[in-house]
Amino acid sequence: MSRSGQMRLGTTATVVGTLIVVVLEMALLTGVWHLGDGLDRQRQAASTLAGTLAPLTPDTAPAATGLVRTAVDQVVAAGVDVSAGTPGAALVAGAEAFAATPTDPAALDTLRQADSALRVDLDAAATARSWLAAALHAALLLIATAGVLAVLRRLVDRHRAVERRLTAQQLVDQRERRLLALVQNSADLIVVVESDGTASFVSPSARSVLGRDPEACVGQHLERLLGEESLVVDRMIRAGRQGDQPVRVHLVHAEGRSLVADGTLTNLLDEPSVGAWVLTLRDVTDQHAAAEQLQHQAFHDSLTGLANRALFTDRLDHALMRRRNPGSAAVLFWDIDDFKHVNDTHGHSVGDRLLVVVADRLRGAFRPTDTVARLGGDEFAVLLEDIDEESAQMVTHRVLEGLSAPIEVDGRVWTVHASVGIATAVAGESTGEELLRNADIAMYWAKEQGKGSISVYDPMRHAASLDVVALQNQLISAMETGELVLLFQPTVDLESRAVTGYEALVRWQHSERGMLSPAEFVPAAERSGLVVPLGSWVLREACRAAMTLSADSAGPTISVNVSSQHLVRPGFVTEVADILADTGLPAVRLVVEVTESVLLDDFEAAENALNGLRDLGVWIAIDDFGTGYSSLSYLSQLPVDILKVDKSFIDRVCSEDHAASVTLAILEMSRSLRLLTIAEGIETEEQATWLAERGCVRGQGYLWSRPVPLADARAQLMDSDDLPDADAESVDA
Ligand code: C2E
Ligand code: MG
Ligand code: MG
């Protein structure tokens, strides 16, 4: 039952109850009121009878029999109980006896006593009636009070209920008014949409959000408000989805500017007070633009505006995922040559401006569909899709050429070169990360090749370089575990054929790969810087070995190959001095062999070191002479003592005129500069004779001996006139 129904029923019950109580009270009051009516008449009649009997004497009685009868009849008429045994019955009997014998004084007395007894009985009844009336009055009072209280209570309850109803109604009204005010004043656009897509309510904010009159939009299809985007909402309405549906629409303000609005479409068809769909939209154009800006910043380089590493790797990953033809995606890794130099000498602002120009040139040189990114510093990467390796190389060559066009910054003209590594994707095998890393590796190869080069990633070459890394790690422990050994190859006086000295040549007794020649590990040691500790070890071991051959300063010389890195390192000369002091080897017995390239790399540092060595009294030899690009001029400037003519000339000296004439020229120059000449790699007697006849002083080669262990070298010295057959004694592979 509804609440109002319950209220009506309660009210009726209260009225009926109240009426019953009132009627009951009236009836009781009336009953009590009339309770004593009969008794009073009876007592009145009995008193009248007593008054009639009182003056009578036996003499006057006969005349008063009529009066007495009337008085007795009145008593009976008043309703006195005359049933047998009652005082009434005794009175009636007495009256009859008196009527029969009025003169009999006994009959008169009997009548008087009967009347008296009746009055006593009636008085007692009157007393009892008074008590009953009092009790009834009390009960009446109680009932009346209870009734009044019940009615009052009911009235109070009703009052309260009414009050509550009123308050609730007021609240609802207030809430509705507030909601309405909110809707009317909301900055959000609120549209109540009927199922057919027409708007039945449009909040006033339509004016500010869309520049449209809300009233004019009511009754119109949503399309008038939202344009084409109404399709989005239409589709949702047709799908009849429940709950809140997020909505994002792109709108056009009446003034023509574009807006982005976010909101919800809510199905309120089941809500009786609405019975429609409610679309709320908020203008988020500014937030949207800010978010896009942030997004742009997160994925672009702030200096050049190019994609950054995050965006590049994302595009790369996607490209590799959707790649149709194997090898169709290529990554070009660009590194500007000598860019550090620009920054260091001309400042970062010049560097930055150069980078911006480079970025613009790169961006302009590739297709819009290619991704050009700045990975950081002077590193750029380009992702080319649907391209093979050959085309990627061609494109790179073209762009590299364009890049080197002069750039003017701060009135100064720059020419930018870059080294580029190219890697192409392998179907299903490469991830974006790998491809980028491969291009990076290829870029380093390009750098090694020389500035402005392009190198293509080659997995075989990479595997080999990985071996190098492993080799370097092993070399560290090899130095500690004594796996490195020195062999010694004699240098011989070409005329007397006596041993004049030895060249210390390092070997690695590798636990798994056997005896390794320096060609197999020295380049790796050079790349990692390990060549310095390696060189220190060789120097010390060679000097110690030389001392075991002879302690005399006239003893055989010991030649040690010193890498350019080691030579130009500050402290090298001191190190040599220390080793000489520690081992006791006279400085004049030590020959430091350096290659021509040392002098080209860092001439000044090399010159300083060589002068320091010369000051110590150490000999200096230029190794592999004739193979480098050295000019003759430095030979006169530098403290050089020995030229070692490279084996490549000696090999052909007896068979090729060209080699012979180069060798002759070297010998001639050497003589004029007062340098000692050692011919390397003499394998035949013919070569030895040819060289000896043309003034070459010393020789070194398999003709006399391969590099041998120290003990063999000692044996050779004992009998240097009769050097053993090289093949028979050799331990060198
Ligand atoms: P290098 O200093 O020019 O040493 C001469 C190389 O020619 C030695 O090779 C030697 O075994 C080889 N040789 C000598 N005579 C003949 C010959 O008649 N026929 C042929 N076919 N070869 C001959 P090795 O020992 O393999 O050394 C190669 C190079 O490794 C050396 O050339 C030197 O540049 C470098 N090297 C050797 N030991 C060291 C070292 O301790 N430190 C550094 N930094 N480099 C070293
Ligand atoms: Mg050498
Ligand atoms: Mg050599």
mmCIF file of C-alpha atoms in Angstrom, residues 218-351:
data_model
loop_
_atom_site.group_PDB
_atom_site.id
_atom_site.type_symbol
_atom_site.label_atom_id
_atom_site.label_comp_id
_atom_site.label_asym_id
_atom_site.label_seq_id
_atom_site.Cartn_x
_atom_site.Cartn_y
_atom_site.Cartn_z
ATOM 1 C CA VAL A 218 15.384 22.490 -29.105
ATOM 2 C CA GLY A 219 13.264 20.234 -31.275
ATOM 3 C CA GLN A 220 16.004 20.062 -33.877
ATOM 4 C CA HIS A 221 18.044 16.996 -34.740
ATOM 5 C CA LEU A 222 21.423 16.788 -33.005
ATOM 6 C CA GLU A 223 23.078 17.379 -36.344
ATOM 7 C CA ARG A 224 22.250 21.069 -36.029
ATOM 8 C CA LEU A 225 24.341 21.237 -32.855
ATOM 9 C CA LEU A 226 27.138 18.790 -33.574
ATOM 10 C CA GLY A 227 27.313 18.684 -37.353
ATOM 11 C CA GLU A 228 28.742 15.459 -38.775
ATOM 12 C CA GLU A 229 29.949 14.343 -35.360
ATOM 13 C CA SER A 230 26.312 13.739 -34.408
ATOM 14 C CA LEU A 231 26.750 10.415 -36.189
ATOM 15 C CA VAL A 232 28.908 9.229 -33.293
ATOM 16 C CA VAL A 233 26.127 9.962 -30.812
ATOM 17 C CA ASP A 234 23.468 8.623 -33.169
ATOM 18 C CA ARG A 235 25.283 5.330 -33.427
ATOM 19 C CA MET A 236 25.437 4.993 -29.645
ATOM 20 C CA ILE A 237 21.766 5.771 -29.279
ATOM 21 C CA ARG A 238 20.863 3.211 -31.900
ATOM 22 C CA ALA A 239 22.998 0.629 -30.116
ATOM 23 C CA GLY A 240 20.912 1.374 -27.010
ATOM 24 C CA ARG A 241 23.809 0.989 -24.631
ATOM 25 C CA GLN A 242 23.214 1.302 -20.894
ATOM 26 C CA GLY A 243 25.143 3.502 -18.513
ATOM 27 C CA ASP A 244 27.612 6.260 -19.362
ATOM 28 C CA GLN A 245 29.307 6.172 -22.743
ATOM 29 C CA PRO A 246 32.408 8.322 -23.130
ATOM 30 C CA VAL A 247 32.205 10.640 -26.112
ATOM 31 C CA ARG A 248 34.866 12.728 -27.872
ATOM 32 C CA VAL A 249 33.749 14.949 -30.710
ATOM 33 C CA HIS A 250 35.429 17.519 -32.899
ATOM 34 C CA LEU A 251 33.110 20.462 -33.370
ATOM 35 C CA VAL A 252 33.070 23.769 -35.147
ATOM 36 C CA HIS A 253 32.082 26.908 -33.266
ATOM 37 C CA ALA A 254 29.586 29.181 -35.047
ATOM 38 C CA GLU A 255 32.512 31.558 -35.540
ATOM 39 C CA GLY A 256 34.369 28.900 -37.452
ATOM 40 C CA ARG A 257 37.075 27.772 -34.992
ATOM 41 C CA SER A 258 37.538 24.089 -34.290
ATOM 42 C CA LEU A 259 36.757 22.634 -30.904
ATOM 43 C CA VAL A 260 37.425 19.364 -29.186
ATOM 44 C CA ALA A 261 34.806 18.296 -26.686
ATOM 45 C CA ASP A 262 34.819 15.412 -24.257
ATOM 46 C CA GLY A 263 31.817 14.122 -22.429
ATOM 47 C CA THR A 264 29.370 11.322 -21.829
ATOM 48 C CA LEU A 265 26.173 10.070 -23.301
ATOM 49 C CA THR A 266 23.967 8.625 -20.573
ATOM 50 C CA ASN A 267 20.995 6.397 -21.106
ATOM 51 C CA LEU A 268 18.247 7.758 -18.812
ATOM 52 C CA LEU A 269 15.329 6.236 -20.708
ATOM 53 C CA ASP A 270 14.290 4.335 -17.575
ATOM 54 C CA GLU A 271 14.459 7.396 -15.354
ATOM 55 C CA PRO A 272 10.846 8.653 -15.150
ATOM 56 C CA SER A 273 11.850 12.261 -14.624
ATOM 57 C CA VAL A 274 13.976 12.252 -17.813
ATOM 58 C CA GLY A 275 13.017 9.347 -20.091
ATOM 59 C CA ALA A 276 15.657 10.259 -22.700
ATOM 60 C CA TRP A 277 19.407 10.299 -23.368
ATOM 61 C CA VAL A 278 21.549 12.979 -21.790
ATOM 62 C CA LEU A 279 24.622 14.215 -23.585
ATOM 63 C CA THR A 280 27.069 16.332 -21.609
ATOM 64 C CA LEU A 281 29.996 17.878 -23.440
ATOM 65 C CA ARG A 282 32.898 19.922 -22.152
ATOM 66 C CA ASP A 283 35.148 22.067 -24.303
ATOM 67 C CA VAL A 284 38.634 20.553 -23.851
ATOM 68 C CA THR A 285 40.261 22.269 -26.821
ATOM 69 C CA ASP A 286 42.950 23.911 -24.692
ATOM 70 C CA GLN A 287 43.730 20.791 -22.665
ATOM 71 C CA HIS A 288 43.752 18.791 -25.874
ATOM 72 C CA ALA A 289 46.194 21.209 -27.481
ATOM 73 C CA ALA A 290 48.377 21.171 -24.348
ATOM 74 C CA ALA A 291 48.347 17.363 -24.304
ATOM 75 C CA GLU A 292 49.276 17.290 -27.994
ATOM 76 C CA GLN A 293 52.048 19.753 -27.324
ATOM 77 C CA LEU A 294 53.333 17.583 -24.478
ATOM 78 C CA GLN A 295 53.067 14.526 -26.670
ATOM 79 C CA HIS A 296 54.995 16.332 -29.377
ATOM 80 C CA GLN A 297 57.687 17.321 -26.896
ATOM 81 C CA ALA A 298 57.900 13.773 -25.600
ATOM 82 C CA PHE A 299 58.567 12.459 -29.083
ATOM 83 C CA HIS A 300 60.552 15.229 -30.724
ATOM 84 C CA ASP A 301 63.942 16.768 -30.314
ATOM 85 C CA SER A 302 63.610 20.283 -28.941
ATOM 86 C CA LEU A 303 66.578 21.693 -30.863
ATOM 87 C CA THR A 304 65.835 20.428 -34.349
ATOM 88 C CA GLY A 305 62.179 19.460 -34.160
ATOM 89 C CA LEU A 306 63.061 16.046 -35.589
ATOM 90 C CA ALA A 307 61.691 12.830 -34.132
ATOM 91 C CA ASN A 308 63.587 11.754 -31.021
ATOM 92 C CA ARG A 309 64.883 8.309 -30.127
ATOM 93 C CA ALA A 310 61.598 7.227 -28.526
ATOM 94 C CA LEU A 311 59.533 8.053 -31.608
ATOM 95 C CA PHE A 312 62.172 6.634 -33.919
ATOM 96 C CA THR A 313 62.317 3.265 -32.160
ATOM 97 C CA ASP A 314 58.534 3.171 -32.032
ATOM 98 C CA ARG A 315 58.246 3.793 -35.797
ATOM 99 C CA LEU A 316 61.036 1.308 -36.401
ATOM 100 C CA ASP A 317 59.300 -1.391 -34.385
ATOM 101 C CA HIS A 318 56.072 -0.763 -36.245
ATOM 102 C CA ALA A 319 57.822 -0.771 -39.604
ATOM 103 C CA LEU A 320 59.427 -4.124 -38.804
ATOM 104 C CA MET A 321 56.135 -5.560 -37.696
ATOM 105 C CA ARG A 322 54.247 -4.602 -40.832
ATOM 106 C CA ARG A 323 57.172 -5.122 -43.197
ATOM 107 C CA ARG A 324 56.032 -7.095 -46.205
ATOM 108 C CA ASN A 325 59.260 -7.871 -48.073
ATOM 109 C CA PRO A 326 62.304 -9.176 -46.262
ATOM 110 C CA GLY A 327 64.998 -6.548 -46.017
ATOM 111 C CA SER A 328 62.720 -3.749 -47.022
ATOM 112 C CA ALA A 329 63.402 -1.497 -44.032
ATOM 113 C CA ALA A 330 66.754 0.227 -43.659
ATOM 114 C CA VAL A 331 68.206 2.277 -40.847
ATOM 115 C CA LEU A 332 70.871 4.871 -41.601
ATOM 116 C CA PHE A 333 72.910 5.916 -38.601
ATOM 117 C CA TRP A 334 74.553 9.325 -39.116
ATOM 118 C CA ASP A 335 77.333 10.746 -37.006
ATOM 119 C CA ILE A 336 78.775 14.160 -37.839
ATOM 120 C CA ASP A 337 82.551 13.985 -38.231
ATOM 121 C CA ASP A 338 84.674 16.064 -35.870
ATOM 122 C CA PHE A 339 81.613 17.684 -34.363
ATOM 123 C CA LYS A 340 83.182 17.614 -30.916
ATOM 124 C CA HIS A 341 85.907 19.815 -32.309
ATOM 125 C CA VAL A 342 83.322 22.411 -33.430
ATOM 126 C CA ASN A 343 81.713 22.479 -29.983
ATOM 127 C CA ASP A 344 85.022 22.584 -28.171
ATOM 128 C CA THR A 345 86.587 25.335 -30.223
ATOM 129 C CA HIS A 346 83.630 27.477 -31.284
ATOM 130 C CA GLY A 347 81.101 26.921 -28.511
ATOM 131 C CA HIS A 348 77.841 25.079 -28.254
ATOM 132 C CA SER A 349 75.715 27.792 -29.822
ATOM 133 C CA VAL A 350 77.624 27.471 -33.097
ATOM 134 C CA GLY A 351 77.388 23.687 -32.750
#
